[in-house]
Coordinates of N, CA and C in Angstrom, one line a residue:
X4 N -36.2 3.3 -19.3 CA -37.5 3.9 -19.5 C -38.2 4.0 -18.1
X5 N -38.9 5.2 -17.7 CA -39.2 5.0 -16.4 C -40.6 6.1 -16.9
X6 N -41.6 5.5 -17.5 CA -43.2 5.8 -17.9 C -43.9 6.7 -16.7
X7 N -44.6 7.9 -17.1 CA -45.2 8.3 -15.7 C -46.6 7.2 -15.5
X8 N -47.0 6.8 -16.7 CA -47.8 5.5 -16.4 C -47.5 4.3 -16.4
X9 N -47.6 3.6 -15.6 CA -47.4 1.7 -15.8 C -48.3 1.2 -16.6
X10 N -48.2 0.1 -17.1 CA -48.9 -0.8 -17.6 C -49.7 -1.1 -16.5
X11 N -51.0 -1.7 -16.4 CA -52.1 -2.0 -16.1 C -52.9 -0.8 -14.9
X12 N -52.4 0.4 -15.1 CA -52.5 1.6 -14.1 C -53.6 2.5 -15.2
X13 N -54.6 3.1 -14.1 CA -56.1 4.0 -14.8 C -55.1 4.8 -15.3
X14 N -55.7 5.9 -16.2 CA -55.7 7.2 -16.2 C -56.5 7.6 -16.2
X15 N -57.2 9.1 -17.4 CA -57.7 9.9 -17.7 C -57.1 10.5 -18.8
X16 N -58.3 10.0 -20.0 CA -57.8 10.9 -21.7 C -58.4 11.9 -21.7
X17 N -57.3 12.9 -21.6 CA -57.2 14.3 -21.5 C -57.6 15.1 -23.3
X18 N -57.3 14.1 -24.4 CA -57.4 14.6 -25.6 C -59.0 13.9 -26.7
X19 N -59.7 14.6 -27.6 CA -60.4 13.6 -28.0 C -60.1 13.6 -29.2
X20 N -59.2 12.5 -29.9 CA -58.6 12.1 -31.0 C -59.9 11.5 -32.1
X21 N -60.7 10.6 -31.3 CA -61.7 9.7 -31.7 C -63.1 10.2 -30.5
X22 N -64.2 10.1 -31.2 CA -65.5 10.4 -30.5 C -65.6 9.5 -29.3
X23 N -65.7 10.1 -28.1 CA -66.3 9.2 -26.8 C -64.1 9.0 -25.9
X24 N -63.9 9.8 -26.7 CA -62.5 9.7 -25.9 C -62.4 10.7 -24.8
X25 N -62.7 11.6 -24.5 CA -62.2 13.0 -24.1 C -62.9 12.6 -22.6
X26 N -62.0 12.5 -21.3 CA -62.6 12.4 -20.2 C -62.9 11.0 -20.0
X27 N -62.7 9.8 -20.6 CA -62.6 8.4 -20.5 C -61.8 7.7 -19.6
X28 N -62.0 6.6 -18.6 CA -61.0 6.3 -18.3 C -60.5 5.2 -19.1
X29 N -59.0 5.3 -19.1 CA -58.0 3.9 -19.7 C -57.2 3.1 -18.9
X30 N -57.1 1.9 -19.3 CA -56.0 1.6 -18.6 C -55.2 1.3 -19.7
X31 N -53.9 1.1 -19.0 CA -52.3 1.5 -19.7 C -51.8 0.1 -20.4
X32 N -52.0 -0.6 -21.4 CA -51.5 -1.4 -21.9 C -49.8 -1.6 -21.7
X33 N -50.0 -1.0 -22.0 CA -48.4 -0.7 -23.4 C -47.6 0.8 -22.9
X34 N -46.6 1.0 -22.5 CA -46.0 2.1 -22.6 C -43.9 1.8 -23.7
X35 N -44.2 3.0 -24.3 CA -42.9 2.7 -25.1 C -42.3 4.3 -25.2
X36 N -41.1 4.6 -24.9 CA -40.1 5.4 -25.6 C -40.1 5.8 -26.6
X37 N -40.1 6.9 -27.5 CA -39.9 7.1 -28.9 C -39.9 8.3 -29.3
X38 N -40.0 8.3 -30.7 CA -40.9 9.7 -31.4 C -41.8 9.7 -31.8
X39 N -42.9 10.9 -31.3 CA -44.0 10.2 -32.1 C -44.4 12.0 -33.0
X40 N -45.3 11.0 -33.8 CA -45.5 12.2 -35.1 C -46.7 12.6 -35.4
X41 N -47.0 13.7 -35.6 CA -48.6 14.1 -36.6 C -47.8 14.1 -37.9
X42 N -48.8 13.5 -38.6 CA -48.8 13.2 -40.1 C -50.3 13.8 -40.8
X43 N -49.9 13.8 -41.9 CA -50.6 14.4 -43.0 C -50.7 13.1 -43.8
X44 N -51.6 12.6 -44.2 CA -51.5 11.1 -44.8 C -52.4 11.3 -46.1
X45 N -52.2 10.6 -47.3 CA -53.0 10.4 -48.3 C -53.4 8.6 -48.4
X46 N -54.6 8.2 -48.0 CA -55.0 7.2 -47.5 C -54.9 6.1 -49.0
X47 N -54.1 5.2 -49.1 CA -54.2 3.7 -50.1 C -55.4 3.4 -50.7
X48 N -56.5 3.4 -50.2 CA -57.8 3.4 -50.4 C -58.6 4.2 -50.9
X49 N -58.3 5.9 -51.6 CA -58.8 6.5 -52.1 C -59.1 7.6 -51.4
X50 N -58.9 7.4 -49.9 CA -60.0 8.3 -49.4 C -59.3 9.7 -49.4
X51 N -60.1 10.6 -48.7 CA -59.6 11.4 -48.7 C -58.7 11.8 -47.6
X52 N -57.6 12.8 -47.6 CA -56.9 13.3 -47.6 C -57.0 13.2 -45.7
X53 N -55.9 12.8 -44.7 CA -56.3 12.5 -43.4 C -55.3 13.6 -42.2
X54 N -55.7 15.0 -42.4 CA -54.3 16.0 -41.6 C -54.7 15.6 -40.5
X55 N -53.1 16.2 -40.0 CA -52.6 16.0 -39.1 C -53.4 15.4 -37.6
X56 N -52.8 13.8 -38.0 CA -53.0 12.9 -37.7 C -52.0 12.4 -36.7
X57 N -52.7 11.8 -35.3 CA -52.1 11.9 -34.4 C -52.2 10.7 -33.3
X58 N -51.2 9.7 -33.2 CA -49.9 9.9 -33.6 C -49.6 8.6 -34.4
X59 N -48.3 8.7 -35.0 CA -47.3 7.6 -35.5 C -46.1 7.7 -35.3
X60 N -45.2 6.3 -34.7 CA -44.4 6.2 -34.2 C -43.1 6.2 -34.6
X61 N -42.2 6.1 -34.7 CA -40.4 6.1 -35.5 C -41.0 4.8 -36.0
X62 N -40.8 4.2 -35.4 CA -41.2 2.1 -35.6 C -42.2 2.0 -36.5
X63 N -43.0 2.9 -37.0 CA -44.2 2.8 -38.1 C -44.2 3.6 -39.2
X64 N -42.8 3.6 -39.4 CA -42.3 4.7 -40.9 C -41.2 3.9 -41.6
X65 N -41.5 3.8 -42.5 CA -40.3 2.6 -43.5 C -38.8 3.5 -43.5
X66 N -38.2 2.5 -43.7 CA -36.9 3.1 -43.6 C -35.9 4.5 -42.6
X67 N -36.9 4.6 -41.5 CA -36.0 5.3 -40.7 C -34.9 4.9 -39.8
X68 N -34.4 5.5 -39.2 CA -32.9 5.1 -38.2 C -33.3 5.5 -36.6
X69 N -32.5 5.9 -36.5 CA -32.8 6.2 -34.9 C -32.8 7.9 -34.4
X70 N -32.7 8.6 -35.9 CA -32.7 10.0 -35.8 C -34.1 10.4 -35.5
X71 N -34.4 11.9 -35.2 CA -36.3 11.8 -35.4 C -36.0 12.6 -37.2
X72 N -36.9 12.6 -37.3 CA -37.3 13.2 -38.6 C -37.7 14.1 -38.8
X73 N -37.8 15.2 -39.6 CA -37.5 16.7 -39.7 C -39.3 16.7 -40.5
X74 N -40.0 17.9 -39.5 CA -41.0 18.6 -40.1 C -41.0 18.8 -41.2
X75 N -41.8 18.1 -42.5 CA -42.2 18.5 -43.6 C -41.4 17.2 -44.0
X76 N -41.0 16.2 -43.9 CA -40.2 15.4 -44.6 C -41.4 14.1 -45.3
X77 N -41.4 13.7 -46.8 CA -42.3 12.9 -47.0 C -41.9 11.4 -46.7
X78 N -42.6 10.9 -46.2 CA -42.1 9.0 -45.6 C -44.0 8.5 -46.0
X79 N -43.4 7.2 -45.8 CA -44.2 6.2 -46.4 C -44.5 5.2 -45.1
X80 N -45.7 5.4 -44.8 CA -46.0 4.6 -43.3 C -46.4 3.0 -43.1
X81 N -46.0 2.6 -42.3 CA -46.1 1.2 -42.3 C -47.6 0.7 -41.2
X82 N -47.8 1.8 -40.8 CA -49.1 1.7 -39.3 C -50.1 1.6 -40.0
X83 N -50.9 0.6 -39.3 CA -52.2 0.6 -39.7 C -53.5 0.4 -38.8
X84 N -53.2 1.9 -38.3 CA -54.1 1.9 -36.9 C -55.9 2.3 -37.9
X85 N -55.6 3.1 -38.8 CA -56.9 3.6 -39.5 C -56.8 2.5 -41.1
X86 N -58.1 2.4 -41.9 CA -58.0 2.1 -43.1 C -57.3 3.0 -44.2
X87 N -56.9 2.0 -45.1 CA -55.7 3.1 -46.0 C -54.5 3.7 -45.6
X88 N -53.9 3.4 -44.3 CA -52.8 4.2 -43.5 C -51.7 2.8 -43.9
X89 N -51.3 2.4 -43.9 CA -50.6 0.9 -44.3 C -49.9 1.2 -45.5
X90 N -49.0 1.9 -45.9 CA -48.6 1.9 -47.3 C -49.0 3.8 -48.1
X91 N -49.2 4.0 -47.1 CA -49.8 5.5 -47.2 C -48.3 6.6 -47.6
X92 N -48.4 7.5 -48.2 CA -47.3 8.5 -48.6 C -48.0 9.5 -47.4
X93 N -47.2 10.3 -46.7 CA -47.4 11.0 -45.6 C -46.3 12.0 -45.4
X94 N -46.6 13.2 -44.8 CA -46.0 14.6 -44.4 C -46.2 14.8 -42.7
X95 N -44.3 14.5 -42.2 CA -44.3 14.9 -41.1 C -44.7 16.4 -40.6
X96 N -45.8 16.5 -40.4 CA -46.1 17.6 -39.3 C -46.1 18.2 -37.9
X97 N -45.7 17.4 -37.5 CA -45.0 17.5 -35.7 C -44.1 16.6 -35.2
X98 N -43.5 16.5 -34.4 CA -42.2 15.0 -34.0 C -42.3 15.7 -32.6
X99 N -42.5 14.7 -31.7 CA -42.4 14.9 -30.1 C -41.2 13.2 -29.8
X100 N -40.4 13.9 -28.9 CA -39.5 12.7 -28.3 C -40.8 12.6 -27.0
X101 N -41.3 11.3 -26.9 CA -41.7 11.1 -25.2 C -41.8 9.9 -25.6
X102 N -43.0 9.4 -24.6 CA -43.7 8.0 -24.2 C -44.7 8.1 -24.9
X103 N -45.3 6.8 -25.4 CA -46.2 6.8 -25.6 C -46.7 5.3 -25.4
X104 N -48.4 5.5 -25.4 CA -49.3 4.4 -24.6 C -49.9 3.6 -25.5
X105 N -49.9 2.3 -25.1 CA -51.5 2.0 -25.8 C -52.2 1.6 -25.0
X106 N -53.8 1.6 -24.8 CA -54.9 1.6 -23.8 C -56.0 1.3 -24.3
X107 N -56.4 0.7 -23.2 CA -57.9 -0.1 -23.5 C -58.8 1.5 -23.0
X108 N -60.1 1.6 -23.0 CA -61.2 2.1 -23.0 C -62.4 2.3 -23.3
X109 N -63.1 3.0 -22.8 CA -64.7 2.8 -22.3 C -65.1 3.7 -22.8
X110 N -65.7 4.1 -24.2 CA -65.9 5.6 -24.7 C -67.2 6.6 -24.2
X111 N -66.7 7.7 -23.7 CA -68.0 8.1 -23.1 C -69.0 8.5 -23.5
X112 N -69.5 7.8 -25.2 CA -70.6 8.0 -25.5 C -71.1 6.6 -25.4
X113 N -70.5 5.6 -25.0 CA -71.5 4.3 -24.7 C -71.2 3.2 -25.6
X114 N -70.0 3.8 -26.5 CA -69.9 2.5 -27.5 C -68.9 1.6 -26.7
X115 N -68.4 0.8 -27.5 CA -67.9 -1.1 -27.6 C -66.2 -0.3 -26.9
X116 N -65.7 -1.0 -25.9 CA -64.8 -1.1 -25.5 C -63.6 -1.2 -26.5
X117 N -63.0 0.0 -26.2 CA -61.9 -0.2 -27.4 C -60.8 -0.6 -26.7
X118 N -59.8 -1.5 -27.5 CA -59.1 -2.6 -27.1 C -57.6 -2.0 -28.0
X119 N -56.3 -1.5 -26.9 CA -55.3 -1.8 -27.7 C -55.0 -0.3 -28.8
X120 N -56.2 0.7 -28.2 CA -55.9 2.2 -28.9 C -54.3 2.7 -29.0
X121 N -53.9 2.9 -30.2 CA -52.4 3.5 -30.2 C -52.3 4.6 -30.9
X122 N -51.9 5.8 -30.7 CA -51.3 6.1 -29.3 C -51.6 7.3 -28.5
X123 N -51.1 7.6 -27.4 CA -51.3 8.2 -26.2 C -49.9 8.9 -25.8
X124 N -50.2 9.8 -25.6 CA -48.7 10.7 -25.3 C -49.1 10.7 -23.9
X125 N -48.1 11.5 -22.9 CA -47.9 11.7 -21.5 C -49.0 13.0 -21.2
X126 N -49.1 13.8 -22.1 CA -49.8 15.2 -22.5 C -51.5 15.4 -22.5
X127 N -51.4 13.7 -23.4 CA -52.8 13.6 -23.5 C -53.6 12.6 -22.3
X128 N -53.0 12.5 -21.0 CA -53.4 11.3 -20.7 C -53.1 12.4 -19.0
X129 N -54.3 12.2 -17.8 CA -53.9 12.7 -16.6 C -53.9 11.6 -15.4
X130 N -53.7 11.9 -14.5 CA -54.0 10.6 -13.4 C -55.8 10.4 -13.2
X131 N -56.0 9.1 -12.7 CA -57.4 8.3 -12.9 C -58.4 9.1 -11.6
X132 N -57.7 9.8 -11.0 CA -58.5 11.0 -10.1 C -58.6 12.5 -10.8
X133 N -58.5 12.9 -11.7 CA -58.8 14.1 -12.4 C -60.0 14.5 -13.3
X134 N -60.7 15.1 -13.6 CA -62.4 15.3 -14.2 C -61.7 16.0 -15.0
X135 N -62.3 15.4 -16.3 CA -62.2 15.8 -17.3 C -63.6 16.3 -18.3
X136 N -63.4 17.5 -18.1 CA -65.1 17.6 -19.5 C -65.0 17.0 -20.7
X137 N -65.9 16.6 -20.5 CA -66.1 15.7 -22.0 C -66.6 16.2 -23.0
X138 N -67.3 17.0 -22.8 CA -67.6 18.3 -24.3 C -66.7 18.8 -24.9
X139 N -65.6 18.6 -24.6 CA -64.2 19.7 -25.4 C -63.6 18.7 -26.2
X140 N -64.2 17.8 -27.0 CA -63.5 16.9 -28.1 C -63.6 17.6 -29.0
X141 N -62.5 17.4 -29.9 CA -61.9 18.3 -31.0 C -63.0 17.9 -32.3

């Protein structure tokens, strides 16, 4: 594995997945190899209905192998980065082979230092010298 980010190295979140992300700096926890997925999730908890949701990893899907898994396939997730995601029935909607991160951060609306965010693609993440507008969260 040879990560374009190291562990304990800045970046720049290029995507805004969660409010106060977009233009934040991180530093690099965690880098891992894999697949990672947007999902379509129906939350354990009642809630409602969570599309394409981004991301979940090979290692956070019950019963898979070392294949990636084919667009539209229903699996049953074992991640529980959100509430109700833990046991969740879910529809693969995208599969990317890369890296992916986990990172600490400073959200640029001023809240509580988030600790341990998973995950972060190569895509969504630039070097710790790049400006990023922070108005363009999704």
């Amino acid at each position: 594995m040879d990560p374009t980010y190291q562990p304990g190295e800045e970046a720049v979140i290029t995507e805004g997945h969660m409010p106060g992300m977009m233009g934040a700096s991180a530093e690099i926890v965690g880098a891992f190899d894999t697949y990672a997925y947007s999902v379509t999730y129906y939350p354990t908890d009642g809630g409602e209905p969570v599309y394409d949701h981004k991301w979940v990893v090979q290692e956070e899907i019950a019963d898979t192998g070392e294949e990636p898994l084919e667009i539209g396939t229903e699996v049953t997730l074992e991640a529980d980065h959100m509430p109700g995601m833990e046991g969740a029935t879910a529809i693969i909607e995208s599969v990317e082979d890369t890296t992916v991160y986990v990172i600490n951060y400073q959200p640029t609306d001023g809240g509580e230092v988030v600790r341990n965010h998973k995950w972060m693609t190569d895509s969504e993440l630039a070097p710790a010298d790049v400006e990023v507008e922070s108005g363009m969260e999704k």
